[in-house]
């Protein structure tokens, strides 16, 4: 029979091999569990011709990712949005406001003119999923900007882009879109007087409401998350 020291050496070697394997497996699992390093987000940018193109943009408002799964992520001059093809309006919008972006450019003290901007369908979205001007005709709802035109005063083009229907959702007009919601939008812009960077994320919210006639109707609200 082999001597006791030999058995001890064999058992020690076997234990060392098993221990080393367990440590290796544990380290491998820890490596896989590490959170991924933030990278630039792939988005769709609309070129001068109106054709969408996939681009990589780092350091923007979505540098840590976007709020949720979407079909179309569109980059404009004043904002980025995720378009919901099912509901045919933004799933969310994201803005990086600065004092310069909400003020007229130095070479044009009067700034862009809202009256020159018109609501228009976004042809970068396939027709089957596109929001149409006729969808709002006599609907009883305002064409509510999720990114307001007044947030895009850096140029006429930037303001015009807020009138794409991909930036619009149905909104109660009297008492909300033209009043309380406008006050919230103004408050966000005024934050740029105190903070160099203001990030605004907006989503649509539908709430059922029973009117005096007994019928149930949907009230569309736009909750906002503001970070300065």
Coordinates of C-alpha atoms in Angstrom, one line a residue:
X1 CA 0.0 0.0 0.0
X2 CA 1.3 3.5 -0.8
X3 CA 2.6 5.5 2.1
X4 CA 0.5 8.2 3.7
X5 CA 2.6 11.1 2.4
X6 CA 2.0 10.0 -1.2
X7 CA -1.8 9.9 -0.6
X8 CA -1.6 13.4 1.0
X9 CA 0.3 14.7 -2.0
X10 CA -2.3 13.2 -4.5
X11 CA -5.2 14.6 -2.5
X12 CA -3.6 18.0 -2.2
X13 CA -2.9 18.2 -6.0
X14 CA -6.5 17.2 -6.8
X15 CA -7.9 19.7 -4.3
X16 CA -5.7 22.4 -5.9
X17 CA -7.0 21.6 -9.4
X18 CA -10.7 21.7 -8.2
X19 CA -10.1 24.9 -6.3
X20 CA -8.4 26.6 -9.3
X21 CA -11.3 25.5 -11.6
X22 CA -13.9 26.9 -9.2
X23 CA -12.1 30.3 -8.9
X24 CA -11.8 30.5 -12.7
X25 CA -15.5 29.8 -13.2
X26 CA -16.4 32.4 -10.6
X27 CA -14.1 35.0 -12.2
X28 CA -15.6 34.3 -15.6
X29 CA -19.2 34.8 -14.2
X30 CA -18.2 38.1 -12.5
X31 CA -16.7 39.3 -15.8
X32 CA -20.0 38.5 -17.6
X33 CA -22.0 40.2 -14.9
X34 CA -20.2 43.6 -15.2
X35 CA -22.4 46.3 -16.6
X36 CA -21.5 47.3 -20.2
X37 CA -19.5 50.4 -20.8
X38 CA -21.8 53.2 -22.2
X39 CA -21.3 53.8 -25.9
X40 CA -22.8 56.1 -28.4
X41 CA -26.3 55.4 -29.5
X42 CA -27.2 54.4 -33.0
X43 CA -29.9 56.8 -34.3
X44 CA -31.6 57.8 -37.5
X45 CA -30.7 61.3 -38.8
X46 CA -32.8 62.9 -41.5
X47 CA -30.7 64.4 -44.3
X48 CA -31.4 67.4 -46.5
X49 CA -33.2 65.2 -49.0
X50 CA -35.5 63.8 -46.3
X51 CA -34.0 60.3 -46.4
X52 CA -33.2 58.7 -43.1
X53 CA -29.6 57.5 -42.4
X54 CA -28.2 55.5 -39.5
X55 CA -25.5 57.4 -37.6
X56 CA -23.5 57.1 -34.4
X57 CA -23.5 60.2 -32.2
X58 CA -21.7 60.4 -28.9
X59 CA -22.1 62.9 -26.1
X60 CA -25.7 63.9 -26.9
X61 CA -28.8 63.8 -24.8
X62 CA -29.0 60.0 -25.3
X63 CA -25.4 59.1 -24.6
X64 CA -26.5 56.6 -21.9
X65 CA -29.2 55.1 -24.1
X66 CA -32.9 55.8 -24.8
X67 CA -36.0 55.4 -22.7
X68 CA -37.4 52.3 -24.3
X69 CA -37.9 50.1 -27.4
X70 CA -39.0 51.9 -30.5
X71 CA -39.2 51.5 -34.2
X72 CA -37.8 54.9 -35.3
X73 CA -35.3 57.1 -33.4
X74 CA -35.1 60.5 -35.1
X75 CA -32.5 63.2 -34.6
X76 CA -33.5 66.8 -35.3
X77 CA -31.6 70.0 -34.7
X78 CA -33.3 70.8 -31.4
X79 CA -34.4 67.4 -30.2
X80 CA -34.4 63.6 -30.5
X81 CA -37.5 61.4 -30.4
X82 CA -38.7 57.9 -30.5
X83 CA -41.6 57.4 -32.8
X84 CA -44.4 55.0 -31.8
X85 CA -45.7 53.4 -35.1
X86 CA -48.7 51.9 -33.3
X87 CA -50.0 55.2 -31.8
X88 CA -48.5 57.3 -34.6
X89 CA -47.0 59.9 -32.4
X90 CA -43.8 60.1 -30.2
X91 CA -43.2 57.5 -27.6
X92 CA -40.9 60.1 -26.0
X93 CA -38.9 63.2 -26.8
X94 CA -35.5 64.3 -25.4
X95 CA -34.1 67.8 -25.4
X96 CA -30.9 69.4 -24.3
X97 CA -31.8 73.1 -23.6
X98 CA -29.2 75.8 -23.2
X99 CA -29.6 79.6 -23.1
X100 CA -28.4 79.7 -26.7
X101 CA -30.8 77.1 -28.0
X102 CA -33.9 79.0 -26.6
X103 CA -32.7 82.4 -27.6
X104 CA -32.5 84.1 -31.1
X105 CA -29.1 83.8 -32.8
X106 CA -26.8 86.9 -32.3
X107 CA -27.0 87.8 -36.0
X108 CA -30.8 87.7 -36.0
X109 CA -32.2 89.5 -33.0
X110 CA -35.8 88.8 -34.0
X111 CA -35.2 85.1 -34.3
X112 CA -37.2 82.6 -36.2
X113 CA -40.9 83.3 -36.9
X114 CA -43.4 80.7 -35.8
X115 CA -45.9 82.0 -38.3
X116 CA -43.6 80.8 -41.1
X117 CA -43.8 77.2 -39.8
X118 CA -46.5 74.8 -40.9
X119 CA -47.6 71.4 -39.6
X120 CA -46.4 68.7 -42.0
X121 CA -46.4 65.0 -42.4
X122 CA -43.0 63.2 -41.9
X123 CA -42.2 61.4 -45.1
X124 CA -39.3 59.6 -43.4
X125 CA -42.0 57.3 -41.8
X126 CA -43.5 54.6 -43.9
X127 CA -47.0 55.7 -45.0
X128 CA -48.7 52.8 -43.3
X129 CA -47.4 54.1 -39.9
X130 CA -47.4 57.8 -40.6
X131 CA -49.4 60.4 -38.8
X132 CA -51.5 62.4 -41.3
X133 CA -52.9 65.9 -41.2
X134 CA -56.4 64.6 -41.7
X135 CA -56.1 62.6 -38.5
X136 CA -56.5 65.8 -36.5
X137 CA -59.2 67.4 -38.7
X138 CA -62.3 68.1 -36.5
X139 CA -60.9 65.6 -33.9
X140 CA -61.6 68.0 -31.0
X141 CA -57.9 67.9 -30.0
X142 CA -55.0 70.2 -30.6
X143 CA -51.9 69.2 -32.5
X144 CA -49.8 69.3 -29.4
X145 CA -46.1 69.8 -29.7
X146 CA -44.2 67.4 -27.5
X147 CA -41.1 69.6 -28.1
X148 CA -42.4 73.1 -28.3
X149 CA -41.5 75.5 -31.1
X150 CA -40.2 78.0 -28.6
X151 CA -37.5 75.6 -27.5
X152 CA -36.0 75.7 -31.0
X153 CA -35.1 79.4 -31.5
X154 CA -31.6 78.8 -32.8
X155 CA -32.8 78.9 -36.4
X156 CA -35.9 78.9 -38.6
X157 CA -35.1 75.3 -39.7
X158 CA -34.9 74.1 -36.1
X159 CA -38.3 75.7 -35.4
X160 CA -39.8 74.3 -38.6
X161 CA -38.7 70.8 -37.5
X162 CA -40.9 70.9 -34.4
X163 CA -43.9 71.0 -36.7
X164 CA -43.4 67.5 -38.1
X165 CA -46.3 65.3 -37.1
X166 CA -43.7 62.9 -35.6
X167 CA -43.4 65.5 -32.9
X168 CA -47.1 66.0 -32.4
X169 CA -49.7 64.2 -30.2
X170 CA -53.4 64.9 -29.6
X171 CA -53.8 67.2 -26.7
X172 CA -56.8 69.0 -25.0
X173 CA -56.5 72.5 -26.1
X174 CA -58.5 74.9 -23.9
X175 CA -57.2 74.8 -20.3
X176 CA -54.3 72.6 -21.0
X177 CA -52.2 72.8 -24.3
X178 CA -52.8 76.6 -24.5
X179 CA -52.6 77.2 -20.8
X180 CA -51.1 75.0 -18.1
X181 CA -48.9 73.0 -20.5
X182 CA -47.6 76.3 -22.0
X183 CA -46.7 77.5 -18.5
X184 CA -44.7 74.3 -17.9
X185 CA -42.9 74.7 -21.2
X186 CA -42.0 78.3 -20.3
X187 CA -40.7 77.2 -16.9
X188 CA -38.4 74.7 -18.5
X189 CA -36.9 77.4 -20.7
X190 CA -36.5 79.8 -17.8
X191 CA -34.3 77.2 -16.1
X192 CA -31.6 78.0 -18.6
X193 CA -31.1 81.3 -16.9
X194 CA -29.9 79.5 -13.8
X195 CA -28.4 76.3 -15.3
X196 CA -26.1 75.9 -18.2
X197 CA -27.6 72.6 -19.2
X198 CA -31.2 71.5 -18.9
X199 CA -32.4 68.1 -20.1
X200 CA -36.1 67.6 -20.7
X201 CA -37.8 64.2 -21.4
X202 CA -41.4 64.2 -22.3
X203 CA -43.9 61.3 -22.8
X204 CA -47.6 61.1 -23.7
X205 CA -50.1 59.9 -21.1
X206 CA -53.7 59.0 -21.8
X207 CA -56.3 59.2 -19.0
X208 CA -60.0 58.3 -19.3
X209 CA -62.5 61.0 -18.3
X210 CA -66.3 60.9 -18.1
X211 CA -68.0 64.0 -19.5
X212 CA -71.3 65.4 -18.3
X213 CA -73.1 63.7 -21.2
X214 CA -72.1 60.4 -19.7
X215 CA -69.6 59.5 -22.5
X216 CA -66.1 58.5 -21.7
X217 CA -63.3 60.4 -23.5
X218 CA -59.5 60.3 -23.4
X219 CA -57.5 63.2 -22.0
X220 CA -54.0 63.4 -23.3
X221 CA -51.3 64.7 -20.9
X222 CA -47.6 65.1 -21.4
X223 CA -45.6 64.3 -18.2
X224 CA -42.1 65.7 -18.2
X225 CA -38.8 64.7 -16.5
X226 CA -36.5 67.7 -16.1
X227 CA -32.8 67.5 -15.1
X228 CA -30.6 70.5 -14.8

